[in-house]
XYZ file of C-alpha atoms in Angstrom:
651
model
C 0.000 0.000 0.000
C 1.266 3.484 -0.778
C 1.287 6.401 1.657
C -1.765 7.976 0.031
C -3.808 4.871 0.703
C -2.683 4.746 4.330
C -3.567 8.410 4.805
C -7.053 7.716 3.460
C -7.420 4.852 5.925
C -6.150 6.970 8.841
C -8.664 9.687 7.957
C -11.463 7.123 7.775
C -10.578 5.659 11.173
C -10.335 9.078 12.791
C -13.744 10.009 11.375
C -15.164 6.844 12.981
C -13.627 7.581 16.365
C -11.276 4.592 16.053
C -8.010 6.374 16.704
C -5.778 4.175 18.849
C -4.134 7.222 20.413
C -7.428 8.200 22.040
C -8.260 4.704 23.280
C -5.877 4.157 26.196
C -7.474 3.317 29.522
C -6.298 2.777 33.083
C -4.640 -0.474 34.066
C -8.056 -1.808 35.102
C -9.418 -1.378 31.586
C -8.069 -2.113 28.125
C -4.329 -1.705 27.928
C -4.436 -0.879 24.244
C -6.519 -1.062 21.093
C -5.584 -2.743 17.852
C -7.280 -1.231 14.820
C -7.288 -3.502 11.786
C -8.423 -2.248 8.395
C -9.006 -4.968 5.837
C -9.950 -4.983 2.163
C -10.214 -7.614 -0.525
C -7.405 -7.987 -2.996
C -7.883 -8.975 -6.637
C -8.190 -12.628 -5.640
C -11.043 -11.884 -3.238
C -8.891 -12.543 -0.157
C -8.925 -10.166 2.773
C -5.592 -8.545 3.582
C -4.536 -6.259 6.413
C -3.813 -2.719 5.226
C -2.804 -1.135 8.521
C -2.759 -2.056 12.194
C -1.690 0.010 15.178
C -1.478 -0.372 18.922
C 0.581 -2.204 21.484
C 0.533 -5.475 23.336
C -1.896 -6.757 25.908
C -5.450 -7.888 25.370
C -6.982 -6.187 22.350
C -10.210 -5.060 20.824
C -10.191 -5.802 17.102
C -12.186 -3.558 14.798
C -12.676 -4.198 11.105
C -14.305 -1.553 8.953
C -16.525 -2.806 6.192
C -15.317 -2.705 2.632
C -18.307 -0.624 1.625
C -17.652 2.060 4.245
C -13.955 2.337 3.433
C -14.763 2.548 -0.243
C -17.001 5.551 0.350
C -14.463 7.162 2.623
C -11.348 6.737 0.524
C -12.657 6.663 -3.011
C -10.062 4.026 -3.811
C -10.862 1.985 -6.873
C -9.942 -1.314 -5.249
C -12.313 -0.600 -2.352
C -15.401 0.303 -4.354
C -16.465 -3.239 -5.284
C -20.106 -3.990 -4.632
C -21.127 -7.444 -3.545
C -24.034 -8.707 -5.625
C -25.813 -11.990 -5.922
C -28.035 -13.386 -8.612
C -27.135 -10.852 -11.246
C -28.021 -7.646 -9.506
C -29.832 -8.056 -6.171
C -27.459 -6.468 -3.667
C -26.074 -8.639 -0.896
C -24.395 -5.886 1.097
C -24.007 -7.941 4.251
C -22.461 -11.027 2.656
C -25.346 -13.307 3.608
C -25.592 -15.135 0.319
C -22.260 -14.617 -1.417
C -20.990 -17.802 -3.092
C -21.656 -21.006 -1.129
C -21.437 -22.075 2.490
C -17.780 -22.895 1.818
C -17.013 -19.287 0.956
C -14.916 -17.862 3.762
C -16.637 -14.880 5.321
C -15.481 -12.727 8.207
C -18.716 -12.141 10.084
C -18.310 -8.897 11.982
C -17.462 -5.289 11.296
C -16.817 -4.248 14.905
C -16.372 -6.889 17.565
C -14.569 -7.670 20.799
C -11.697 -10.004 20.062
C -12.711 -12.443 22.828
C -15.550 -13.658 20.599
C -18.127 -13.282 23.363
C -20.079 -10.795 21.282
C -20.027 -13.133 18.278
C -22.001 -15.693 20.273
C -24.590 -12.997 20.964
C -24.877 -11.809 17.372
C -27.894 -13.674 15.907
C -26.780 -12.962 12.335
C -23.521 -14.898 12.717
C -23.848 -17.093 15.793
C -23.639 -20.834 15.055
C -23.699 -22.133 18.629
C -21.929 -25.465 18.919
C -21.348 -25.607 15.148
C -18.157 -23.511 15.372
C -15.249 -25.710 14.287
C -11.993 -26.111 16.195
C -10.300 -23.787 13.723
C -13.014 -21.143 14.092
C -12.878 -21.379 17.873
C -9.185 -20.542 17.742
C -9.497 -17.826 15.119
C -12.385 -16.051 16.845
C -11.375 -16.292 20.478
C -14.133 -18.749 21.357
C -12.010 -21.157 23.408
C -13.667 -21.806 26.742
C -16.831 -19.957 25.764
C -18.412 -23.111 24.343
C -18.566 -26.727 25.537
C -16.043 -28.932 23.690
C -18.627 -30.801 21.578
C -19.187 -29.723 17.976
C -22.733 -30.096 16.623
C -23.695 -29.693 12.970
C -26.581 -27.486 11.937
C -28.586 -30.638 11.151
C -28.052 -32.001 14.657
C -29.003 -28.645 16.187
C -32.167 -28.659 14.073
C -33.072 -32.177 15.211
C -32.583 -31.210 18.862
C -34.710 -28.072 18.565
C -37.590 -29.806 16.807
C -37.538 -32.445 19.549
C -37.737 -29.662 22.171
C -40.521 -27.780 20.355
C -42.656 -30.900 20.155
C -42.552 -31.253 23.941
C -44.549 -28.036 24.385
C -48.279 -28.609 24.749
C -49.240 -24.931 24.367
C -48.782 -23.361 20.884
C -47.847 -19.986 22.411
C -44.898 -21.648 24.158
C -43.678 -22.889 20.776
C -44.093 -19.371 19.387
C -42.012 -17.876 22.194
C -39.336 -20.556 21.823
C -39.062 -19.793 18.101
C -38.866 -16.055 18.735
C -36.048 -16.696 21.212
C -34.250 -18.786 18.600
C -34.619 -16.012 16.006
C -32.976 -13.590 18.429
C -30.198 -16.073 19.207
C -29.363 -17.824 15.933
C -30.990 -16.397 12.803
C -29.782 -18.990 10.307
C -30.866 -21.925 12.445
C -34.298 -20.317 12.905
C -34.866 -20.040 9.147
C -33.420 -23.502 8.482
C -35.882 -24.902 10.994
C -38.778 -23.002 9.414
C -37.919 -24.004 5.839
C -37.372 -27.697 6.601
C -40.493 -28.006 8.789
C -42.751 -25.449 7.139
C -46.033 -27.366 7.378
C -45.539 -28.049 11.089
C -44.243 -24.603 12.075
C -46.269 -22.305 9.806
C -49.292 -22.382 12.173
C -46.935 -21.378 14.998
C -45.194 -18.352 13.463
C -48.298 -17.339 11.481
C -52.019 -17.990 11.868
C -53.499 -19.075 14.161
C -50.873 -18.804 16.954
C -49.659 -15.332 15.961
C -53.137 -14.026 16.822
C -52.832 -15.181 20.420
C -49.267 -13.835 20.496
C -50.515 -10.374 19.501
C -53.227 -10.466 22.159
C -50.564 -11.218 24.806
C -47.666 -9.322 23.189
C -47.256 -6.950 26.128
C -46.830 -9.843 28.540
C -44.447 -11.878 26.377
C -42.464 -8.883 25.016
C -38.731 -9.399 25.523
C -36.870 -7.328 22.996
C -37.953 -5.147 20.051
C -37.971 -6.882 16.672
C -38.896 -3.938 14.455
C -39.489 -0.192 14.425
C -42.216 1.373 16.542
C -43.302 4.705 15.093
C -45.806 6.468 17.312
C -47.316 9.939 17.456
C -44.296 10.844 19.611
C -42.127 10.498 16.488
C -44.221 12.902 14.417
C -41.898 15.357 12.683
C -38.869 13.085 13.037
C -39.823 9.826 11.306
C -36.930 10.046 8.830
C -34.533 10.353 11.751
C -36.245 7.366 13.398
C -35.861 5.221 10.273
C -32.135 5.941 10.308
C -31.941 4.337 13.752
C -32.599 0.945 12.143
C -29.171 -0.691 11.696
C -29.690 -2.067 8.174
C -29.655 0.266 5.172
C -30.467 -1.978 2.217
C -34.175 -2.512 2.982
C -36.236 -4.142 0.232
C -39.509 -5.012 2.019
C -41.377 -3.203 4.796
C -44.485 -4.745 6.367
C -46.415 -2.092 8.296
C -49.549 -2.219 10.451
C -51.375 0.229 12.687
C -52.846 -2.661 14.680
C -56.490 -1.640 14.265
C -57.787 -4.876 12.707
C -55.488 -7.742 13.630
C -56.809 -10.896 11.941
C -60.375 -11.306 13.244
C -59.373 -10.099 16.715
C -59.950 -6.360 16.331
C -57.921 -3.438 17.658
C -54.731 -4.647 19.341
C -52.872 -1.354 18.992
C -49.111 -1.485 19.336
C -49.260 -5.210 20.090
C -50.019 -5.838 16.420
C -46.237 -5.931 15.846
C -46.451 -9.726 15.869
C -48.055 -9.555 12.408
C -45.249 -7.671 10.538
C -42.628 -9.782 12.330
C -44.413 -13.000 11.336
C -45.061 -11.902 7.751
C -41.407 -10.981 7.209
C -40.244 -14.285 8.694
C -42.280 -15.896 5.899
C -40.843 -13.500 3.307
C -37.465 -14.981 4.191
C -38.367 -18.627 4.794
C -40.871 -19.032 1.948
C -39.784 -16.332 -0.507
C -36.041 -16.188 0.067
C -35.837 -12.451 0.802
C -32.784 -11.889 3.012
C -33.552 -11.096 6.683
C -31.385 -7.972 6.596
C -33.553 -6.598 3.781
C -36.769 -6.870 5.833
C -38.150 -4.227 8.191
C -41.247 -4.743 10.410
C -42.986 -1.477 11.376
C -45.877 -0.687 13.704
C -47.541 2.720 13.496
C -48.901 3.472 16.968
C -51.650 6.093 17.019
C -53.304 4.707 20.155
C -55.984 2.066 20.623
C -59.721 1.982 21.292
C -59.351 -1.335 23.085
C -60.321 -0.498 26.689
C -58.909 -3.764 27.995
C -55.469 -2.917 26.622
C -55.590 0.672 27.858
C -56.171 -0.671 31.372
C -53.533 -3.421 31.042
C -50.450 -2.541 33.090
C -48.295 -4.540 30.664
C -49.536 -2.788 27.498
C -46.530 -1.525 25.503
C -48.181 1.157 23.344
C -49.548 4.687 23.665
C -52.255 4.877 26.331
C -54.753 6.990 24.427
C -57.698 6.651 22.073
C -56.860 6.241 18.389
C -55.909 9.357 16.506
C -58.067 9.855 13.418
C -58.656 12.354 10.635
C -55.956 14.848 9.749
C -53.594 13.842 12.556
C -53.620 10.224 11.352
C -53.223 11.150 7.680
C -50.292 13.470 8.390
C -48.421 10.802 10.370
C -48.942 8.178 7.648
C -47.931 10.616 4.917
C -44.763 11.542 6.780
C -43.978 7.835 7.155
C -44.541 7.081 3.460
C -42.421 10.059 2.393
C -39.630 9.188 4.831
C -39.514 5.569 3.637
C -39.123 6.660 0.026
C -36.485 9.225 0.948
C -34.486 6.809 3.088
C -34.791 3.577 1.097
C -35.581 4.687 -2.434
C -38.263 4.120 -5.044
C -38.107 0.311 -5.139
C -38.752 -0.574 -1.499
C -41.960 -2.628 -1.210
C -44.360 -1.359 1.460
C -46.907 -4.000 2.444
C -49.926 -2.712 4.381
C -51.155 -5.261 6.886
C -54.272 -5.395 9.085
C -55.432 -1.795 8.696
C -59.156 -1.216 9.290
C -61.347 -0.959 6.183
C -61.792 2.810 6.308
C -58.019 3.328 6.172
C -56.929 0.298 4.111
C -58.710 1.262 0.889
C -57.813 4.929 1.215
C -54.102 4.259 1.814
C -53.888 1.847 -1.118
C -55.672 4.272 -3.448
C -53.582 7.234 -2.301
C -50.131 5.670 -2.596
C -50.379 3.054 -5.348
C -49.455 5.642 -8.005
C -46.479 7.079 -6.109
C -45.043 4.122 -4.165
C -44.504 0.378 -4.552
C -47.377 -0.634 -2.247
C -49.328 -3.826 -1.702
C -52.188 -4.543 0.718
C -52.072 -8.193 1.672
C -55.591 -8.232 3.121
C -57.127 -6.787 -0.037
C -54.788 -7.978 -2.793
C -52.899 -10.945 -1.317
C -56.044 -12.645 -0.042
C -57.748 -11.986 -3.379
C -54.876 -13.500 -5.331
C -54.663 -16.699 -3.269
C -58.451 -17.212 -3.335
C -58.590 -16.642 -7.095
C -55.840 -19.253 -7.498
C -57.930 -21.745 -5.516
C -60.996 -21.004 -7.627
C -59.063 -21.415 -10.889
C -57.795 -24.764 -9.588
C -61.288 -25.771 -8.368
C -62.631 -25.405 -11.923
C -60.708 -28.594 -12.759
C -62.961 -30.419 -10.256
C -66.317 -28.698 -10.830
C -65.976 -27.803 -14.515
C -66.898 -24.644 -16.394
C -65.248 -21.242 -16.543
C -65.268 -18.531 -13.903
C -67.962 -16.634 -15.801
C -70.239 -19.683 -15.680
C -70.255 -19.699 -11.876
C -72.098 -17.549 -9.346
C -70.296 -16.319 -6.231
C -71.754 -15.368 -2.860
C -69.644 -13.743 -0.138
C -70.334 -13.465 3.550
C -68.345 -10.381 4.490
C -67.971 -7.185 2.481
C -64.858 -5.709 4.043
C -61.416 -5.291 2.515
C -60.882 -9.038 2.053
C -64.330 -9.763 0.606
C -64.454 -6.848 -1.815
C -60.804 -7.356 -2.759
C -61.422 -10.999 -3.686
C -64.616 -10.099 -5.542
C -62.878 -7.434 -7.595
C -60.011 -9.706 -8.627
C -62.450 -12.468 -9.635
C -64.327 -9.910 -11.731
C -61.076 -8.716 -13.318
C -60.114 -12.285 -14.247
C -63.599 -12.888 -15.689
C -63.336 -9.741 -17.793
C -59.891 -10.771 -18.982
C -61.193 -14.197 -20.070
C -64.500 -13.086 -21.626
C -63.534 -9.591 -22.831
C -66.747 -8.388 -21.136
C -66.862 -5.019 -19.308
C -65.927 -5.146 -15.627
C -69.412 -3.918 -14.663
C -70.932 -6.978 -16.340
C -68.533 -9.399 -14.656
C -69.383 -7.957 -11.236
C -73.016 -9.008 -11.672
C -72.029 -12.654 -11.162
C -70.788 -11.806 -7.667
C -73.023 -11.081 -4.655
C -72.036 -9.907 -1.182
C -73.751 -10.203 2.203
C -72.757 -7.880 5.043
C -74.113 -7.481 8.585
C -77.353 -5.950 7.233
C -78.043 -8.615 4.632
C -77.588 -8.918 0.880
C -76.026 -5.827 -0.721
C -78.645 -4.636 -3.210
C -79.286 -1.445 -5.138
C -82.005 -0.038 -2.772
C -79.250 0.162 -0.114
C -76.788 1.994 -2.364
C -77.038 5.447 -0.791
C -76.168 4.176 2.687
C -73.241 1.957 1.580
C -69.534 2.665 2.041
C -67.823 3.528 -1.249
C -66.059 0.161 -1.619
C -69.375 -1.737 -1.354
C -71.303 0.277 -3.952
C -70.061 -1.599 -7.066
C -71.668 -4.767 -5.632
C -75.161 -3.337 -5.102
C -77.119 -5.272 -7.754
C -80.824 -5.245 -8.590
C -82.626 -7.566 -6.178
C -85.212 -7.384 -3.441
C -83.783 -7.035 0.083
C -82.626 -10.280 1.754
C -81.804 -10.282 5.454
C -79.893 -13.499 6.212
C -77.159 -15.602 4.630
C -79.442 -18.648 4.402
C -82.096 -16.636 2.541
C -79.395 -15.226 0.240
C -78.096 -18.732 -0.559
C -81.619 -19.897 -1.437
C -82.333 -16.784 -3.521
C -79.032 -16.451 -5.424
C -78.218 -20.200 -5.679
C -74.437 -19.674 -5.794
C -72.006 -22.363 -6.892
C -69.259 -20.852 -4.713
C -69.696 -19.670 -1.101
C -66.863 -17.571 0.352
C -66.581 -16.445 3.969
C -64.493 -13.397 4.877
C -66.661 -12.083 7.713
C -64.346 -12.608 10.669
C -67.317 -14.200 12.476
C -67.086 -17.870 13.413
C -69.675 -20.599 12.800
C -71.752 -18.570 10.329
C -71.770 -21.338 7.694
C -74.398 -23.329 9.568
C -75.683 -26.799 8.778
C -78.707 -25.256 7.010
C -76.451 -23.079 4.835
C -74.144 -25.947 3.803
C -77.101 -28.270 3.150
C -78.759 -25.584 1.025
C -75.532 -25.182 -1.012
C -75.414 -28.966 -1.474
C -79.045 -29.175 -2.588
C -78.395 -27.453 -5.929
C -74.656 -28.148 -6.418
C -73.144 -31.537 -7.076
C -69.815 -30.206 -5.748
C -70.359 -26.993 -3.762
C -67.197 -24.901 -3.366
C -67.016 -23.635 0.226
C -64.177 -21.366 1.357
C -64.173 -20.449 5.066
C -61.386 -17.890 5.068
C -61.613 -16.007 8.368
C -58.700 -16.228 10.820
C -57.801 -17.393 13.395
C -59.355 -20.872 13.674
C -61.957 -19.737 16.224
C -63.319 -17.229 13.682
C -63.565 -19.685 10.776
C -67.076 -19.722 9.256
C -67.152 -23.514 9.618
C -64.728 -26.361 10.223
C -63.523 -28.811 7.619
C -65.370 -31.626 9.377
C -68.636 -29.670 9.297
C -68.263 -28.831 5.593
C -67.571 -32.444 4.570
C -70.175 -33.986 6.893
C -73.026 -31.596 6.099
C -72.366 -31.855 2.338
C -72.106 -35.677 2.580
C -68.502 -35.569 1.367
C -69.267 -33.549 -1.776
C -67.866 -30.130 -0.765
C -64.640 -28.743 -2.156
C -63.376 -27.018 0.950
C -60.545 -24.670 1.856
C -60.013 -22.463 4.891
C -57.856 -19.590 6.081
C -56.545 -21.461 9.124
C -55.321 -25.062 8.981
C -57.594 -28.025 9.701
C -56.661 -31.691 10.080
C -57.710 -34.242 7.433
C -61.254 -35.575 7.830
C -62.471 -39.126 7.283
C -66.032 -39.387 5.971
C -67.779 -42.294 4.290
C -64.594 -44.348 4.247
C -62.666 -41.639 2.385
C -59.960 -39.315 3.708
C -60.458 -35.646 2.793
C -57.488 -33.283 3.037
C -58.703 -29.680 3.428
C -56.807 -27.001 1.556
C -55.593 -23.824 3.198
C -56.218 -20.578 1.294
C -53.247 -19.023 3.048
C -51.813 -15.693 1.919
C -48.389 -17.218 2.555
C -48.756 -18.952 -0.810
C -48.737 -15.591 -2.576
C -47.067 -12.665 -0.836
C -43.517 -14.080 -0.366
C -43.197 -15.043 -4.044
C -45.039 -11.926 -5.153
C -42.655 -9.708 -3.189
C -39.623 -11.583 -4.507
C -40.877 -11.061 -8.065
C -41.149 -7.312 -7.476
C -37.645 -7.205 -5.981
C -35.829 -9.222 -8.648
C -37.422 -7.186 -11.452
C -36.826 -3.866 -9.710
C -40.529 -3.066 -10.117
C -41.554 0.471 -9.239
C -45.343 -0.054 -9.052
C -47.824 -2.887 -8.441
C -50.349 -3.534 -11.228
C -53.507 -5.672 -10.972
C -52.239 -7.819 -13.843
C -49.359 -8.906 -11.598
C -51.883 -10.246 -9.066
C -53.722 -12.152 -11.781
C -50.396 -13.577 -12.991
C -49.525 -14.687 -9.440
C -52.906 -16.457 -9.104
C -52.443 -18.301 -12.394
C -48.898 -19.315 -11.402
C -50.099 -20.742 -8.072
C -53.004 -22.616 -9.669
C -50.578 -24.139 -12.175
C -48.638 -25.714 -9.292
C -51.585 -27.926 -8.231
C -50.859 -31.477 -9.427
C -53.225 -34.260 -10.463
C -52.284 -36.068 -7.268
C -53.451 -33.031 -5.276
C -56.755 -32.926 -7.179
C -57.393 -36.592 -6.399
C -57.310 -35.721 -2.683
C -59.758 -32.866 -3.245
C -57.009 -30.266 -2.797
C -57.140 -26.966 -4.684
C -53.765 -25.776 -3.343
C -50.364 -27.497 -3.568
C -48.706 -28.712 -0.339
C -46.642 -26.173 1.608
C -43.701 -28.567 1.574
C -42.969 -27.280 -1.962
C -43.432 -23.610 -1.085
C -39.917 -22.398 -2.014
C -40.310 -23.868 -5.506
C -43.835 -22.424 -5.744
C -42.574 -18.992 -4.658
C -39.825 -19.059 -7.296
C -42.406 -19.756 -10.028
C -44.718 -17.016 -8.731
C -41.772 -14.589 -8.547
C -40.773 -15.401 -12.117
C -44.331 -14.908 -13.382
C -44.745 -11.607 -11.525
C -41.343 -10.386 -12.742
C -42.236 -11.334 -16.336
C -45.433 -9.296 -16.046
C -43.458 -6.336 -14.638
C -41.131 -6.443 -17.660
C -44.110 -6.801 -20.012
C -45.835 -3.755 -18.475
C -42.664 -1.653 -18.563
C -42.591 -1.400 -14.752
C -39.290 -3.262 -14.238
C -36.095 -1.292 -13.678
C -33.564 -4.116 -13.300
C -32.087 -4.502 -16.775
C -31.307 -6.457 -18.832
C -34.085 -8.978 -18.230
C -32.686 -12.411 -17.245
C -33.282 -15.140 -19.814
C -34.573 -17.716 -17.323
C -36.559 -15.895 -14.642
C -37.253 -19.032 -12.572
C -33.533 -19.832 -12.275
C -32.813 -16.173 -11.613
C -35.427 -16.091 -8.821
C -33.944 -19.226 -7.270
C -30.425 -17.761 -7.450
C -31.600 -14.692 -5.530
C -33.209 -16.671 -2.703
C -31.576 -16.584 0.714
C -30.440 -19.957 2.033
C -29.799 -20.251 5.775
C -27.027 -22.862 5.843
C -24.113 -21.924 8.093
C -21.100 -20.140 6.607
C -17.500 -20.995 7.413
C -15.555 -18.153 9.023
C -11.845 -17.443 8.705
């Protein structure tokens, strides 16, 4: 290295407060500090540029290549780490293979104690003898060495001992905070068993009790106290290369209502699935809760509640806070960060989506994700019941954001297939809300998002009467009210349908419109059934029925990955239709023979890659993709960009 290079490095270290001359302590403290600056040479190996300091026990500090590059402007230090042809891997999570030697920390105590407490790089007993020497881990671990596979086996054995699902949830959250790669390996390899724990239905109970089980923050809490300084707050998050943000204001958590600040369990859970099922790197994910208060009196009186103790802010105050957040996100993370709205109440969900869909990359999972996964199930169900979408009649119980979102996407797909106007396609779809069938005489009193579904018909007060009057071939529940698909309703559906399609979508399990057993029993084994929460297989009439799960987790991880790998700048409805078609295409003949209209979750990473490729292709087709040139094989490209949580070997 020449003197100019060393001067640049000295300047960089001084600017970071790393000057050895200023680091001397008394004899009781550190005797000296060793500052080590490292950079990759042309062969990709890390070499020491400069070290300073004396003997004695040392603190070793390594500045990241990226930071030095910005500080010095040196050509050899400006290399950007990329993976999969353009998706940045700033933190070295996915570079090369697990055999690629990676130095895990940027600033760390040489004793290695802090390494064991860094969830991004901790491997527990999997550190090899060589690594234990190189990273000052001698004596800090028992002598045994356990592979990641053995650790996984041990943890699954421990998790299965818990009788209470919430205990499993807490154990998994502890693991995520302790050993990130092992957590995701566990989730990927045991997805069907663990999905109900980290997602619905257990996450609902976790949110209800979040104040009591809260241990350490897992995302950003932006409350009314941060108004005017949200950009500054975002900068407090340690990661800079954020690609997906899941945000909630906690007002409508699943079917459980207003849980305020305790809704954080939803963004945390959703982003865990973005990584495990969609391969988005953990460092690129940011969970956010917007806390504007809660109208839940029980929480306001709960001494363990972790949020603002006030009634919900509404109107202008609410809009200003959300607008500041949206603007700050774009300013801090750029145009291509995906913002997923989650569990906002109807009156805000539609307005936020409409307001920001033309200026930001936004996606509402409750409106659009649910719609896409349900449409996929319906497209697949046509293979069992016959006909086209336009030849069927749909009746919804529930006319909120999920119900109207699903209805609109079905109508869009019908219009696409038949070339008929959207207004005509909507006439095949009927909705029932708390006041009965939505019909034109009620139009003046309806909320704006319900008005397109007010068709000509005499008033009908109950779901059973609506079923008998409309004679639908498909019954869809998105009401959030349990046990509303009664025996009379299911029997009525079965009286004029050889194979009635019944989708009980409300979460969690307690809010499901009916159980799988009820649907199969009351229809005498003829129903094609799927639900939002998981149900066990049902034996009826000597045949085993496996209920499908219309779970948003089929769609949003792959959908988000498709937006990321294409560098999409906006979400278009055609992308949602493409995602539905891609998911339906993954249902095999073997699945159909079991009555399934969704593929098994055991193949979810493969499914997500296909959905991502289809969504990315649509983004390129619509001119909304910014990552150029377009890869030749989008499925392979999607797979190459997916995070894999196997352990890395450290120098």
